[in-house]
CSV table of C-alpha atoms in Angstrom, one decimal:
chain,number,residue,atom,x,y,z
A,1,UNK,CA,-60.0,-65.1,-84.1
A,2,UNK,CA,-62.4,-65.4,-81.2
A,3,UNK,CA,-59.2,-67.3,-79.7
A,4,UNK,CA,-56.8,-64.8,-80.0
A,5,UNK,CA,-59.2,-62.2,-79.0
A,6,UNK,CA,-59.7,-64.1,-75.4
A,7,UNK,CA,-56.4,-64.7,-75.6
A,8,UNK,CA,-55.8,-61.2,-75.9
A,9,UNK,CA,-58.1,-60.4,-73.3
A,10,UNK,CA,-56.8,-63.1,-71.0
A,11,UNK,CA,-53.1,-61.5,-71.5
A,12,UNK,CA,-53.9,-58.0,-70.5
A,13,UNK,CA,-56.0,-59.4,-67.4
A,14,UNK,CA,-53.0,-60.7,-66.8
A,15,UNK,CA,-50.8,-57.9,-67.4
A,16,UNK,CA,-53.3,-56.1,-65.4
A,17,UNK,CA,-53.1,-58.5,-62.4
A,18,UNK,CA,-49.0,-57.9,-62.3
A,19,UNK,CA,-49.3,-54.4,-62.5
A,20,UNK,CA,-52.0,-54.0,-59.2
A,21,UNK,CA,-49.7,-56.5,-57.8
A,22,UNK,CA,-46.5,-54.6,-58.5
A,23,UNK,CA,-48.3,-51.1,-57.2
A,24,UNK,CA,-49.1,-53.1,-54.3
A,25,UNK,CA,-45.7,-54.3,-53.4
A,26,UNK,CA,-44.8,-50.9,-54.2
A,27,UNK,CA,-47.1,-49.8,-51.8
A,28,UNK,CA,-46.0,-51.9,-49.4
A,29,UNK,CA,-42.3,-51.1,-49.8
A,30,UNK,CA,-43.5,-47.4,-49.5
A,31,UNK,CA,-45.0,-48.1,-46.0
A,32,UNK,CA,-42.4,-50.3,-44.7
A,33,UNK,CA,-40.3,-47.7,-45.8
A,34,UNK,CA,-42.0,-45.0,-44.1
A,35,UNK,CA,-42.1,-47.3,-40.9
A,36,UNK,CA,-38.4,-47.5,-40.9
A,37,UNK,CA,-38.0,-44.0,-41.1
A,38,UNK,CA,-40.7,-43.1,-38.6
A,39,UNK,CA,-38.4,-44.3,-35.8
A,40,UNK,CA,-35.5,-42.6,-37.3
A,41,UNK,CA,-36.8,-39.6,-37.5
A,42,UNK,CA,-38.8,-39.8,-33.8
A,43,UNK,CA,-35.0,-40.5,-32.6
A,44,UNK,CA,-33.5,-37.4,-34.4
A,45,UNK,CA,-36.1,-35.4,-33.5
A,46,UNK,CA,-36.2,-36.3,-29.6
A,47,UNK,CA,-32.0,-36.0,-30.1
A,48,UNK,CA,-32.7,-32.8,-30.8
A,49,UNK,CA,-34.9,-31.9,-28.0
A,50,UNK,CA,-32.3,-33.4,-25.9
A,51,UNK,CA,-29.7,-31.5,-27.2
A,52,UNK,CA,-31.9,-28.3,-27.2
A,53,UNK,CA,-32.4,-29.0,-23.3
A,54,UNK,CA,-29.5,-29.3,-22.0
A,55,UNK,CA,-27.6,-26.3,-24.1
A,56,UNK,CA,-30.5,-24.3,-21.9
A,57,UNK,CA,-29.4,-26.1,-19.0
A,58,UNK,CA,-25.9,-25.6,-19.8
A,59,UNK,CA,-26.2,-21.6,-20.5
A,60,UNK,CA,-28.9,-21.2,-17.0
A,61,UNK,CA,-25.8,-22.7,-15.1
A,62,UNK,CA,-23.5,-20.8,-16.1
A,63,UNK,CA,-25.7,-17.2,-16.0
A,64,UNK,CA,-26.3,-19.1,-12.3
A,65,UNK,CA,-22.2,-19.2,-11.6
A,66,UNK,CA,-21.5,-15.4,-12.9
A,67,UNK,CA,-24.9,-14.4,-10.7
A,68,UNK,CA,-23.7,-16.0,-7.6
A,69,UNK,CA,-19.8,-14.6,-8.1
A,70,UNK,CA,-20.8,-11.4,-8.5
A,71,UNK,CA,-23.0,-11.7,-5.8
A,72,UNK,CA,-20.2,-13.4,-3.3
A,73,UNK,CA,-18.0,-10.2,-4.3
A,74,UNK,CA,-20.7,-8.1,-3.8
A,75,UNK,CA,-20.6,-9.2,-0.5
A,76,UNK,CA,-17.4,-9.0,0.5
A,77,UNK,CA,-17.1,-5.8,-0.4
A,78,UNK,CA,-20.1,-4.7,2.0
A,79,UNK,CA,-19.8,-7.7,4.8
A,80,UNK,CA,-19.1,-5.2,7.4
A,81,UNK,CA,-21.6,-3.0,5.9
A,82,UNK,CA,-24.1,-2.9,9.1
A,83,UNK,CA,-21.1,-2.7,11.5
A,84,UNK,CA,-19.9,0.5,9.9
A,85,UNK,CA,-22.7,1.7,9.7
A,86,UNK,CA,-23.2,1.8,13.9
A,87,UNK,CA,-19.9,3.1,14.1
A,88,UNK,CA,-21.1,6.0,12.3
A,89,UNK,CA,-22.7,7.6,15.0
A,90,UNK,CA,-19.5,7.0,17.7
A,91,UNK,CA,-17.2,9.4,14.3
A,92,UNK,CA,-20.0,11.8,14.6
A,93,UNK,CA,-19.7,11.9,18.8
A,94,UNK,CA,-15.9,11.9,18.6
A,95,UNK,CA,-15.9,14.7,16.2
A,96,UNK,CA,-18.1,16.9,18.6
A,97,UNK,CA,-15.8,15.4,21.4
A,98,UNK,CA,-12.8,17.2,19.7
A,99,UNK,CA,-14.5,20.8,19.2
A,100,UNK,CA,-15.7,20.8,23.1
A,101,UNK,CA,-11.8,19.4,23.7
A,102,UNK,CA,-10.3,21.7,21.6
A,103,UNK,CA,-11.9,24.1,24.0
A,104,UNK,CA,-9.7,22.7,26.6
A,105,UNK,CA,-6.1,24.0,28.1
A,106,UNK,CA,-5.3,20.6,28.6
A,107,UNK,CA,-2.5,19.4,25.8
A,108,UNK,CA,-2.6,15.7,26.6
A,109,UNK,CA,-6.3,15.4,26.7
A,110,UNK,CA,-6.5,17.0,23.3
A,111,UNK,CA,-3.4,14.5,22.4
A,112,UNK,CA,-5.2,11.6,23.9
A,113,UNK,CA,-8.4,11.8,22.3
A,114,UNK,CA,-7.0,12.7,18.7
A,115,UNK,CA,-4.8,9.7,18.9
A,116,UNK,CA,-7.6,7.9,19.9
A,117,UNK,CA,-10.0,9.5,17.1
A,118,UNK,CA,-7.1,9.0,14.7
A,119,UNK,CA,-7.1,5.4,15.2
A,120,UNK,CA,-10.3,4.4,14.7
A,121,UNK,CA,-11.1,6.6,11.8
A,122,UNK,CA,-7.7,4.6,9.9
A,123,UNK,CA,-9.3,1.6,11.0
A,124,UNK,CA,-12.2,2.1,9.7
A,125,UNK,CA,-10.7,3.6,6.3
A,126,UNK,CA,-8.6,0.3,6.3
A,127,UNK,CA,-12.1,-1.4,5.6
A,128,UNK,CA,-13.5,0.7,2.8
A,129,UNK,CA,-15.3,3.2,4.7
A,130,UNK,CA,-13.9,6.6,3.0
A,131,UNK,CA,-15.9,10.6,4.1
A,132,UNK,CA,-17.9,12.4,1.2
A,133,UNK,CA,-16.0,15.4,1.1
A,134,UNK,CA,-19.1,18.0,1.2
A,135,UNK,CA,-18.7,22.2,2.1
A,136,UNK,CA,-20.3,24.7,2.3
A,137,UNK,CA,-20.5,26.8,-1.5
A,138,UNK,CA,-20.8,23.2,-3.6
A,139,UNK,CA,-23.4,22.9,-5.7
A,140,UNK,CA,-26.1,20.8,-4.4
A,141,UNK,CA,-27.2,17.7,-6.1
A,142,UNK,CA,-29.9,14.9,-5.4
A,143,UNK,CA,-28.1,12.3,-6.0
A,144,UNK,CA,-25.3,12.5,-3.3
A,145,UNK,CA,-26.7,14.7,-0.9
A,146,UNK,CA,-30.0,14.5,1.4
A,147,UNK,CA,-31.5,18.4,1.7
A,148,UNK,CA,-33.0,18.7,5.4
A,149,UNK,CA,-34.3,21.9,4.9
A,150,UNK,CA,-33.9,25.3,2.8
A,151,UNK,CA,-33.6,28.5,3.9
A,152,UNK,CA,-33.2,32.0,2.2
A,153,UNK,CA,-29.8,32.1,0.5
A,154,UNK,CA,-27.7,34.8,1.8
A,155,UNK,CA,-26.6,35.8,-2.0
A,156,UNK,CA,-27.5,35.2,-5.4
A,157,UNK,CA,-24.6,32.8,-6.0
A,158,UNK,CA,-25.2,30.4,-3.0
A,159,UNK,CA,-29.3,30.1,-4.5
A,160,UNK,CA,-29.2,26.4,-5.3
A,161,UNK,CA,-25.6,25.6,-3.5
A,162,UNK,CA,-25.2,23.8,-0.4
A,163,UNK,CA,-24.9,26.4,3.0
A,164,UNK,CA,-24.3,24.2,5.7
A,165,UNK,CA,-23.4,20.5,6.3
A,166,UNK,CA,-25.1,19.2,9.2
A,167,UNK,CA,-23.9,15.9,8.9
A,168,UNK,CA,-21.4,14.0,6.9
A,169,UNK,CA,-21.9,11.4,4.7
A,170,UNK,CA,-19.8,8.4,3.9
A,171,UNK,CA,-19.4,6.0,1.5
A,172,UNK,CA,-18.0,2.2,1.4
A,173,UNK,CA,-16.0,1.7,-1.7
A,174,UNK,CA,-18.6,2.6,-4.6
A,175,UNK,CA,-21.7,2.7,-2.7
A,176,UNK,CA,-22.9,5.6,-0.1
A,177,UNK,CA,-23.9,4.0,2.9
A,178,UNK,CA,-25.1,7.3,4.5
A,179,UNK,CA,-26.0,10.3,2.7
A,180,UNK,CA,-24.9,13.7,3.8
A,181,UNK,CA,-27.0,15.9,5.1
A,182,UNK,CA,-27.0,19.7,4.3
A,183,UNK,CA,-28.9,23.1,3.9
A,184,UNK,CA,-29.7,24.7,0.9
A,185,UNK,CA,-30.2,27.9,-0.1
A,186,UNK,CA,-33.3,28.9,-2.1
């Protein structure tokens, strides 16, 4: 009996033995496993990053190429912007020109000079540059008109409306290059 009891005993030290080895080789297996799927995953993971990166990249281009087209028609639109803006001033002079002409008894000096007035003002419409129609008796708002001063209106109706138009305003296609300036009545 004492020889089947350290037999026994021998058996399950045994049985013991294989079963710490097997959860070692387990183990093992476990960790290799886990080494192998540490790179894996470090791959998929920077593959992801990389693909993240460059979808920003991709969409900050293109925001980049609608910016700049919209800017480069912008830009077109108003290239001659400061030029038409200096020509201003020589519509304003010919328009006095033609009342002091107008004053005149000489035909083909009024002729000349509205020819002349004529043709630059459809030159200058040819490139965008259009004249805020403004009179006297509109209402007067901020937005499109510049007040220079106020003075008593001369009737209830004109309180708030524009009484004279001292200078005209124009606009290039959408945008008002030069605001017109008028008198209100308060």
């Amino acid at each position: 009996m004492a020889k089947n009891k350290k037999e026994e005993q021998e058996l399950k030290d045994q049985e013991a033995q294989t079963i710490d080895q097997q959860d070692n080789v387990d183990e093992v297996a476990v960790d290799d496993e886990q080494e192998q799927k540490d790179p894996i995953v470090e791959l998929e993971e920077q593959l992801q990053q990389e693909k993240d990166k460059f979808i920003r990249l991709f969409a900050e281009f293109e925001n980049f190429k609608r910016r700049t087209a919209k800017e480069r028609i912008e830009l077109f639109k108003t290239a001659g912007e400061g030029v038409l803006k200096d020509m201003l001033p020589v519509i304003d002079d010919f328009d006095r020109a033609m009342i002091e002409i107008n004053k005149s008894d000489d035909k083909n000096l009024i002729e000349g000079v509205t020819l002349i007035s004529n043709k630059l003002r459809n030159t200058l419409n040819g490139k965008g540059l259009e004249q805020m129609e403004v009179r006297a008796g509109d209402a007067f708002n901020a937005d499109y008109h510049e007040a220079i001063t106020q003075i008593p209106a001369p009737s209830d109706e004109m309180k708030g409306k524009i009484i004279d138009v001292i200078e005209k305003g124009y606009k290039l296609g959408d945008k008002i290059i030069r605001y017109p300036k008028v008198v209100i009545g308060q």
